[in-house]
Coordinates of N, CA and C in Angstrom, one line a residue:
K1 N 74.9 -95.5 17.6 CA 74.5 -96.8 17.3 C 75.2 -97.9 18.0
N2 N 76.2 -97.5 18.9 CA 77.0 -98.4 19.6 C 77.7 -99.5 18.7
L3 N 78.3 -99.0 17.6 CA 78.8 -100.0 16.6 C 80.0 -100.7 17.2
R4 N 80.8 -100.1 18.0 CA 82.0 -100.8 18.6 C 81.5 -101.9 19.5
V5 N 80.4 -101.7 20.3 CA 79.9 -102.7 21.1 C 79.3 -103.8 20.3
F6 N 78.7 -103.5 19.2 CA 78.1 -104.6 18.4 C 79.3 -105.4 17.7
D7 N 80.3 -104.8 17.4 CA 81.5 -105.5 16.8 C 82.0 -106.5 17.9
E8 N 82.2 -106.0 19.1 CA 82.7 -106.9 20.2 C 81.7 -108.0 20.4
Q9 N 80.4 -107.7 20.4 CA 79.4 -108.8 20.7 C 79.4 -109.8 19.5
Q10 N 79.6 -109.3 18.3 CA 79.6 -110.3 17.2 C 80.8 -111.3 17.4
E11 N 81.9 -110.7 17.8 CA 83.1 -111.6 18.0 C 82.8 -112.7 19.1
R12 N 82.0 -112.3 20.1 CA 81.7 -113.2 21.2 C 80.4 -114.0 20.9
R13 N 79.7 -113.7 19.8 CA 78.4 -114.3 19.4 C 77.4 -114.1 20.5
E14 N 77.4 -112.8 20.9 CA 76.5 -112.4 22.0 C 75.3 -111.5 21.4
W15 N 74.1 -111.9 21.8 CA 73.0 -111.1 21.3 C 72.3 -110.3 22.4
T16 N 72.8 -109.0 22.5 CA 72.3 -108.1 23.5 C 72.0 -106.8 22.9
G17 N 70.7 -106.3 23.1 CA 70.4 -105.1 22.4 C 70.9 -103.8 23.1
H18 N 71.4 -102.9 22.3 CA 71.8 -101.6 22.7 C 71.3 -100.6 21.7
F19 N 70.7 -99.6 22.2 CA 70.0 -98.7 21.3 C 70.6 -97.3 21.1
G20 N 70.5 -96.7 19.9 CA 71.1 -95.5 19.6 C 70.3 -94.3 20.0
T21 N 70.7 -93.1 19.5 CA 70.0 -91.9 19.7 C 69.3 -91.4 18.4
E22 N 68.1 -91.0 18.6 CA 67.3 -90.5 17.4 C 67.8 -89.1 17.0
L23 N 68.0 -88.8 15.8 CA 68.5 -87.5 15.3 C 67.4 -86.5 15.1
T24 N 66.2 -86.9 14.8 CA 65.0 -86.1 14.6 C 64.9 -85.1 15.7
G25 N 64.8 -83.8 15.5 CA 64.6 -82.8 16.5 C 65.9 -82.3 17.2
R26 N 67.0 -83.0 16.9 CA 68.3 -82.6 17.5 C 68.9 -81.4 16.7
T27 N 69.8 -80.7 17.2 CA 70.4 -79.6 16.5 C 71.9 -79.9 16.1
L28 N 72.1 -79.8 14.9 CA 73.5 -79.9 14.3 C 74.1 -78.5 14.1
G29 N 75.3 -78.3 14.5 CA 76.0 -77.1 14.3 C 77.1 -77.3 13.3
V30 N 77.1 -76.6 12.2 CA 78.1 -76.7 11.2 C 79.0 -75.5 11.3
V31 N 80.3 -75.7 11.7 CA 81.2 -74.6 11.8 C 82.0 -74.6 10.5
G32 N 81.6 -73.6 9.6 CA 82.2 -73.5 8.3 C 81.2 -74.0 7.3
L33 N 80.3 -73.1 6.8 CA 79.3 -73.5 5.9 C 79.8 -73.3 4.5
G34 N 81.0 -74.0 4.2 CA 81.5 -74.1 2.8 C 81.0 -75.3 2.1
S35 N 81.8 -75.7 1.1 CA 81.3 -76.8 0.3 C 81.1 -78.1 1.1
I36 N 82.0 -78.5 2.0 CA 81.8 -79.7 2.8 C 80.7 -79.5 3.8
G37 N 80.8 -78.4 4.5 CA 79.8 -78.1 5.6 C 78.4 -78.0 5.0
R38 N 78.2 -77.5 3.8 CA 76.9 -77.4 3.3 C 76.3 -78.8 2.9
Q39 N 77.2 -79.7 2.4 CA 76.7 -81.1 2.2 C 76.3 -81.8 3.5
V40 N 77.1 -81.5 4.6 CA 76.7 -82.1 5.9 C 75.4 -81.6 6.3
A41 N 75.2 -80.3 6.1 CA 73.9 -79.6 6.5 C 72.7 -80.2 5.8
R42 N 72.9 -80.4 4.5 CA 71.8 -81.0 3.7 C 71.5 -82.4 4.1
R43 N 72.5 -83.2 4.4 CA 72.2 -84.6 4.9 C 71.6 -84.6 6.3
A44 N 71.9 -83.7 7.1 CA 71.3 -83.6 8.5 C 69.8 -83.2 8.3
R45 N 69.5 -82.4 7.4 CA 68.1 -82.0 7.1 C 67.3 -83.2 6.8
A46 N 67.9 -84.2 6.0 CA 67.2 -85.4 5.6 C 66.8 -86.3 6.8
F47 N 67.5 -86.0 8.0 CA 67.1 -86.7 9.2 C 66.3 -85.8 10.1
D48 N 65.7 -84.8 9.5 CA 64.8 -83.8 10.3 C 65.6 -83.2 11.5
M49 N 66.8 -82.9 11.3 CA 67.6 -82.2 12.3 C 67.4 -80.7 12.1
R50 N 67.5 -79.9 13.1 CA 67.6 -78.5 13.0 C 69.1 -78.2 12.7
V51 N 69.4 -77.3 11.8 CA 70.7 -77.0 11.4 C 71.1 -75.5 11.7
V52 N 72.1 -75.3 12.4 CA 72.6 -74.0 12.6 C 74.1 -74.0 12.1
A53 N 74.6 -72.8 11.7 CA 75.9 -72.8 11.0 C 76.6 -71.4 11.2
T54 N 77.9 -71.5 11.1 CA 78.7 -70.3 11.0 C 79.3 -70.2 9.6
R55 N 79.5 -69.0 9.2 CA 80.2 -68.8 7.9 C 80.9 -67.5 8.0
A56 N 82.2 -67.5 7.6 CA 83.0 -66.3 7.8 C 82.5 -65.1 7.2
S57 N 81.8 -65.2 6.1 CA 81.3 -64.1 5.3 C 79.9 -63.6 5.7
S58 N 79.4 -64.3 6.8 CA 78.0 -63.9 7.2 C 77.9 -63.2 8.5
A59 N 76.8 -62.5 8.7 CA 76.4 -61.9 10.0 C 75.4 -62.7 10.6
T60 N 75.3 -62.7 12.0 CA 74.3 -63.4 12.7 C 72.9 -62.9 12.2
G61 N 72.1 -63.9 11.9 CA 70.7 -63.6 11.4 C 70.6 -63.6 9.9
D62 N 71.7 -63.8 9.2 CA 71.6 -63.9 7.7 C 70.8 -65.2 7.4
Q63 N 70.3 -65.2 6.2 CA 69.5 -66.4 5.8 C 70.3 -67.3 4.9
D64 N 70.0 -68.6 4.9 CA 70.7 -69.5 4.1 C 69.7 -70.7 3.8
P65 N 69.6 -71.2 2.6 CA 68.6 -72.2 2.3 C 69.0 -73.5 3.0
D66 N 70.2 -73.7 3.4 CA 70.6 -75.0 4.0 C 70.7 -75.0 5.5
A67 N 70.3 -73.8 6.1 CA 70.5 -73.7 7.6 C 69.3 -73.0 8.2
D68 N 68.9 -73.4 9.4 CA 67.7 -72.8 10.0 C 68.2 -71.5 10.7
A69 N 69.4 -71.4 11.0 CA 70.0 -70.1 11.6 C 71.4 -70.0 11.2
V70 N 71.9 -68.8 10.9 CA 73.3 -68.5 10.6 C 73.9 -67.6 11.6
F71 N 75.1 -67.9 12.0 CA 75.8 -67.1 13.0 C 77.0 -66.6 12.4
A72 N 77.5 -65.4 12.8 CA 78.8 -64.8 12.4 C 79.8 -65.7 13.1
A73 N 81.0 -65.7 12.5 CA 82.1 -66.5 13.2 C 82.4 -66.1 14.6
G74 N 82.2 -64.8 14.8 CA 82.5 -64.2 16.2 C 81.4 -64.6 17.2
D75 N 80.3 -65.2 16.8 CA 79.2 -65.7 17.6 C 79.2 -67.2 17.8
L76 N 80.4 -67.8 17.5 CA 80.5 -69.3 17.5 C 80.1 -69.8 18.9
D77 N 80.5 -69.3 20.0 CA 80.1 -69.8 21.3 C 78.6 -69.9 21.5
A78 N 77.9 -68.8 21.1 CA 76.5 -68.8 21.2 C 75.9 -69.9 20.4
M79 N 76.4 -70.1 19.2 CA 75.8 -71.3 18.4 C 76.1 -72.6 19.1
L80 N 77.3 -72.8 19.6 CA 77.7 -74.1 20.1 C 76.8 -74.5 21.3
A81 N 76.3 -73.5 22.1 CA 75.5 -73.7 23.2 C 74.1 -74.3 22.8
E82 N 73.8 -74.2 21.5 CA 72.5 -74.8 21.0 C 72.6 -76.2 20.4
C83 N 73.8 -76.7 20.3 CA 74.1 -77.9 19.4 C 74.2 -79.2 20.3
D84 N 73.6 -80.2 19.7 CA 73.8 -81.5 20.2 C 75.0 -82.2 19.4
V85 N 75.2 -81.8 18.2 CA 76.3 -82.3 17.4 C 77.0 -81.1 16.8
V86 N 78.3 -81.1 16.7 CA 79.1 -80.0 16.1 C 80.0 -80.6 15.1
V87 N 79.9 -80.2 13.8 CA 80.8 -80.6 12.8 C 81.7 -79.4 12.3
A88 N 83.0 -79.5 12.5 CA 83.9 -78.5 12.0 C 84.5 -78.8 10.7
S89 N 84.3 -77.9 9.7 CA 84.8 -78.2 8.4 C 85.4 -76.9 7.8
L90 N 86.4 -76.4 8.6 CA 87.1 -75.1 8.3 C 88.4 -75.3 7.6
P91 N 88.9 -74.3 6.9 CA 90.2 -74.3 6.4 C 91.2 -73.9 7.5
S92 N 92.5 -74.1 7.3 CA 93.5 -73.7 8.2 C 93.9 -72.3 7.9
T93 N 93.5 -71.4 8.8 CA 93.9 -70.0 8.7 C 94.4 -69.5 10.1
S94 N 95.0 -68.3 10.1 CA 95.4 -67.8 11.5 C 94.2 -67.7 12.4
A95 N 93.0 -67.5 11.9 CA 91.8 -67.4 12.8 C 91.3 -68.7 13.3
T96 N 91.7 -69.8 12.6 CA 91.1 -71.1 13.0 C 92.1 -72.0 13.8
I97 N 93.4 -71.6 13.9 CA 94.3 -72.4 14.6 C 93.9 -72.4 16.1
D98 N 93.9 -73.6 16.7 CA 93.5 -73.7 18.2 C 92.1 -73.2 18.5
L99 N 91.3 -73.1 17.5 CA 89.9 -72.6 17.7 C 89.2 -73.4 18.7
F100 N 89.3 -74.7 18.7 CA 88.6 -75.6 19.6 C 89.5 -76.0 20.8
D101 N 89.4 -75.2 21.8 CA 90.2 -75.4 23.0 C 89.3 -75.7 24.2
A102 N 89.8 -75.6 25.4 CA 89.1 -76.0 26.6 C 87.8 -75.1 26.7
D103 N 88.0 -73.8 26.5 CA 86.9 -72.9 26.7 C 85.8 -73.1 25.6
R104 N 86.2 -73.4 24.4 CA 85.2 -73.7 23.4 C 84.5 -75.0 23.6
F105 N 85.2 -76.0 24.1 CA 84.5 -77.3 24.4 C 83.6 -77.1 25.6
A106 N 83.9 -76.2 26.5 CA 83.1 -75.9 27.7 C 81.8 -75.2 27.2
A107 N 81.9 -74.5 26.1 CA 80.7 -73.7 25.6 C 79.7 -74.7 25.0
M108 N 80.1 -75.9 24.7 CA 79.2 -76.9 24.1 C 78.3 -77.5 25.2
R109 N 77.1 -78.0 24.8 CA 76.2 -78.6 25.7 C 76.9 -79.9 26.3
P110 N 76.6 -80.1 27.5 CA 77.0 -81.4 28.1 C 76.4 -82.6 27.3
G111 N 77.2 -83.6 26.9 CA 76.7 -84.7 26.1 C 76.8 -84.4 24.6
A112 N 77.3 -83.3 24.2 CA 77.4 -83.1 22.7 C 78.4 -84.0 22.1
I113 N 78.3 -84.1 20.8 CA 79.3 -84.8 20.0 C 80.1 -83.8 19.1
F114 N 81.4 -83.9 19.1 CA 82.2 -83.0 18.3 C 82.9 -83.9 17.2
C115 N 82.8 -83.3 15.9 CA 83.5 -84.0 14.8 C 84.3 -83.0 14.0
N116 N 85.5 -83.3 13.7 CA 86.4 -82.4 12.9 C 86.8 -83.1 11.6
V117 N 86.4 -82.5 10.5 CA 86.8 -83.0 9.2 C 87.5 -81.9 8.4
G118 N 88.0 -80.9 9.1 CA 88.6 -79.7 8.5 C 90.2 -80.0 8.6
R119 N 90.8 -79.3 9.5 CA 92.2 -79.4 9.7 C 92.6 -79.7 11.2
G120 N 93.6 -80.5 11.4 CA 93.9 -80.9 12.8 C 94.4 -79.8 13.7
V121 N 95.0 -78.7 13.1 CA 95.5 -77.6 13.9 C 94.4 -76.8 14.6
Q122 N 93.2 -77.0 14.2 CA 92.1 -76.3 14.8 C 91.7 -76.8 16.2
V123 N 92.2 -78.0 16.6 CA 91.8 -78.6 17.8 C 93.0 -78.7 18.8
V124 N 92.8 -78.2 20.0 CA 93.8 -78.4 21.0 C 93.5 -79.8 21.6
E125 N 94.3 -80.7 21.1 CA 94.0 -82.1 21.4 C 94.0 -82.6 22.8
D126 N 94.9 -82.0 23.6 CA 95.0 -82.3 25.0 C 93.6 -81.9 25.7
D127 N 93.1 -80.7 25.3 CA 91.9 -80.2 25.8 C 90.7 -81.1 25.4
L128 N 90.8 -81.7 24.2 CA 89.7 -82.6 23.8 C 89.7 -83.9 24.6
V129 N 90.9 -84.4 24.8 CA 91.0 -85.6 25.6 C 90.5 -85.3 27.0
D130 N 90.8 -84.2 27.6 CA 90.3 -83.8 28.9 C 88.8 -83.8 29.0
V131 N 88.1 -83.2 28.0 CA 86.6 -83.1 28.1 C 86.0 -84.5 27.8
L132 N 86.7 -85.3 27.1 CA 86.2 -86.7 26.9 C 86.3 -87.5 28.2
E133 N 87.5 -87.4 28.8 CA 87.7 -88.1 30.1 C 86.7 -87.6 31.2
S134 N 86.4 -86.3 31.1 CA 85.5 -85.8 32.2 C 84.1 -86.2 31.9
G135 N 83.8 -86.6 30.7 CA 82.4 -86.9 30.3 C 81.6 -85.7 29.8
H136 N 82.2 -84.5 29.8 CA 81.4 -83.4 29.3 C 81.0 -83.6 27.9
L137 N 81.8 -84.1 27.0 CA 81.4 -84.5 25.6 C 81.1 -85.9 25.6
R138 N 80.0 -86.3 24.9 CA 79.6 -87.7 24.7 C 80.6 -88.5 23.9
A139 N 81.1 -87.8 22.8 CA 82.1 -88.5 21.9 C 82.7 -87.4 21.0
A140 N 83.7 -87.8 20.3 CA 84.4 -87.0 19.3 C 84.8 -87.9 18.2
V141 N 84.7 -87.3 17.0 CA 85.1 -88.0 15.8 C 86.2 -87.1 15.1
L142 N 87.4 -87.7 14.8 CA 88.4 -86.9 14.2 C 88.8 -87.7 12.9
D143 N 88.8 -87.0 11.8 CA 89.4 -87.5 10.6 C 90.7 -86.9 10.4
V144 N 91.1 -85.8 11.1 CA 92.3 -85.1 11.0 C 92.9 -84.9 12.3
T145 N 94.2 -84.9 12.4 CA 94.9 -84.6 13.7 C 96.1 -83.6 13.4
R146 N 96.7 -83.1 14.5 CA 97.7 -82.1 14.3 C 99.0 -82.7 13.7
V147 N 99.3 -84.0 14.1 CA 100.4 -84.7 13.5 C 99.8 -85.9 12.8
E148 N 100.2 -86.0 11.5 CA 99.7 -87.2 10.8 C 101.0 -87.8 10.1
P149 N 101.1 -89.2 10.2 CA 100.3 -90.0 10.9 C 100.4 -89.8 12.4
L150 N 99.4 -90.2 13.2 CA 99.4 -90.0 14.6 C 100.4 -90.9 15.3
P151 N 101.3 -90.3 16.1 CA 102.3 -91.1 16.8 C 101.7 -92.2 17.7
E152 N 102.4 -93.3 17.8 CA 101.8 -94.5 18.5 C 101.5 -94.2 20.0
D153 N 102.3 -93.2 20.6 CA 102.0 -92.9 22.0 C 101.1 -91.7 22.3
D154 N 100.4 -91.3 21.2 CA 99.5 -90.1 21.4 C 98.3 -90.5 22.2
P155 N 97.9 -89.6 23.1 CA 96.7 -89.9 24.0 C 95.4 -90.0 23.2
L156 N 95.4 -89.5 22.0 CA 94.1 -89.7 21.3 C 93.7 -91.1 21.0
W157 N 94.8 -92.0 20.9 CA 94.5 -93.4 20.6 C 93.6 -94.0 21.7
T158 N 93.8 -93.6 22.9 CA 93.0 -94.3 24.0 C 92.0 -93.4 24.7
A159 N 91.7 -92.2 24.2 CA 90.7 -91.4 24.7 C 89.4 -92.0 24.7
P160 N 88.6 -91.9 25.7 CA 87.3 -92.6 25.7 C 86.3 -92.0 24.7
N161 N 85.6 -92.8 24.0 CA 84.6 -92.4 23.0 C 85.2 -91.5 21.9
L162 N 86.4 -91.7 21.5 CA 87.0 -91.0 20.4 C 87.1 -91.9 19.2
Y163 N 86.6 -91.5 18.1 CA 86.6 -92.3 16.9 C 87.6 -91.6 15.9
L164 N 88.6 -92.3 15.5 CA 89.6 -91.8 14.6 C 89.5 -92.5 13.3
S165 N 89.7 -91.6 12.2 CA 90.0 -92.2 10.9 C 91.2 -91.4 10.3
P166 N 92.1 -92.1 9.6 CA 93.3 -91.5 9.2 C 93.2 -90.6 7.9
H167 N 92.6 -89.5 8.1 CA 92.4 -88.5 7.1 C 91.9 -89.1 5.8
S168 N 90.8 -89.9 6.0 CA 90.2 -90.7 4.9 C 88.7 -90.6 4.8
S169 N 88.1 -89.5 5.2 CA 86.7 -89.4 5.2 C 86.1 -89.2 3.7
V170 N 87.0 -88.8 2.8 CA 86.6 -88.7 1.4 C 86.3 -90.1 0.8
S171 N 85.3 -90.2 -0.1 CA 85.1 -91.4 -0.8 C 85.8 -91.4 -2.1
L172 N 86.8 -92.2 -2.3 CA 87.7 -92.1 -3.4 C 87.2 -92.8 -4.7
D173 N 86.1 -93.6 -4.6 CA 85.7 -94.4 -5.7 C 85.2 -93.5 -6.9
R174 N 84.7 -92.3 -6.6 CA 84.2 -91.4 -7.7 C 84.9 -90.1 -7.6
Y175 N 86.0 -90.0 -6.9 CA 86.7 -88.7 -6.6 C 87.1 -88.1 -7.9
A176 N 87.8 -88.8 -8.8 CA 88.3 -88.3 -10.1 C 87.2 -87.9 -11.0
A177 N 86.1 -88.6 -11.1 CA 85.0 -88.3 -11.9 C 84.3 -87.1 -11.4
N178 N 84.2 -86.9 -10.2 CA 83.6 -85.7 -9.6 C 84.4 -84.5 -9.8
L179 N 85.7 -84.7 -9.7 CA 86.7 -83.6 -10.0 C 86.6 -83.1 -11.4
E180 N 86.5 -84.1 -12.3 CA 86.3 -83.7 -13.8 C 85.1 -82.9 -14.0
V181 N 84.0 -83.3 -13.4 CA 82.7 -82.6 -13.5 C 82.9 -81.2 -13.0
L182 N 83.5 -81.0 -11.9 CA 83.7 -79.7 -11.3 C 84.6 -78.8 -12.2
V183 N 85.6 -79.3 -12.7 CA 86.5 -78.6 -13.6 C 85.8 -78.1 -14.9
V184 N 85.0 -79.0 -15.5 CA 84.3 -78.7 -16.7 C 83.2 -77.6 -16.4
D185 N 82.5 -77.8 -15.3 CA 81.5 -76.8 -14.9 C 82.1 -75.4 -14.6
N186 N 83.3 -75.4 -13.9 CA 83.9 -74.1 -13.7 C 84.5 -73.5 -14.9
L187 N 84.9 -74.3 -15.9 CA 85.4 -73.7 -17.1 C 84.2 -73.1 -17.9
R188 N 83.0 -73.7 -17.9 CA 81.9 -73.1 -18.5 C 81.5 -71.9 -17.8
R189 N 81.5 -71.9 -16.5 CA 81.1 -70.7 -15.7 C 82.1 -69.5 -16.0
L190 N 83.4 -69.9 -16.1 CA 84.4 -68.8 -16.4 C 84.1 -68.2 -17.7
L191 N 83.8 -69.0 -18.7 CA 83.6 -68.5 -20.1 C 82.3 -67.7 -20.2
D192 N 81.3 -68.1 -19.3 CA 80.0 -67.4 -19.3 C 80.0 -66.2 -18.3
G193 N 81.1 -65.9 -17.6 CA 81.2 -64.8 -16.7 C 80.4 -65.0 -15.4
E194 N 80.2 -66.3 -15.1 CA 79.4 -66.6 -13.8 C 80.5 -66.9 -12.7
R195 N 79.9 -66.8 -11.5 CA 80.7 -67.1 -10.3 C 81.1 -68.6 -10.3
L196 N 82.4 -68.9 -10.0 CA 82.9 -70.2 -9.9 C 82.4 -71.0 -8.7
R197 N 82.4 -72.3 -8.8 CA 82.1 -73.1 -7.6 C 83.4 -73.3 -6.8
N198 N 83.2 -73.3 -5.5 CA 84.3 -73.5 -4.6 C 85.4 -72.5 -4.6
E199 N 85.0 -71.2 -4.8 CA 85.9 -70.1 -4.8 C 86.5 -69.9 -3.4
I200 N 87.7 -69.5 -3.4 CA 88.4 -69.2 -2.1 C 88.8 -67.8 -2.1
D201 N 88.4 -67.0 -1.0 CA 88.8 -65.7 -0.9 C 90.2 -65.6 -0.3
L202 N 91.2 -65.3 -1.1 CA 92.6 -65.4 -0.7 C 92.9 -64.2 0.2
T203 N 92.1 -63.2 0.4 CA 92.4 -62.1 1.3 C 92.0 -62.5 2.7

């Protein structure tokens, strides 16, 4: 939507049209179809996007109500080649550290957009800056970085088409109320012998 351009134009009181990209028919890849990734997938569907996803516990070809196609974690590169937008929402594990490096970014379509709302250690940040400077990726959105707060001299600050937020993508206005609902629901599920929401496999 060129929001930065519009902000600058508003400061200058300039009226010049710049047009965004339609989401309908584009492919969103969700890397980590957990609680956050699933909500992203559902919202993408509202824009008539095709949704593909990886999930650690899935095999390629598995079915999921919130994805048009599911890939095994080991088939990530094959999934990335299909995506116009990639959203990473993974936990930090030995398998996810440095997951997004130069080779992984090269596996993405030219002009794709990368977004990380998981953990900063999953991205090799120098490699991300390189693919943004080369123009291979259209843009990147980071809510998390390897070092927080981000040092003043970090190259991420000035990388082209990089949008940073300081680990603040969550909406806090209803956070406590939503947490209470989750705890009450999980207590009921525990007492009724049902599977809990947001379970984590510690193995």
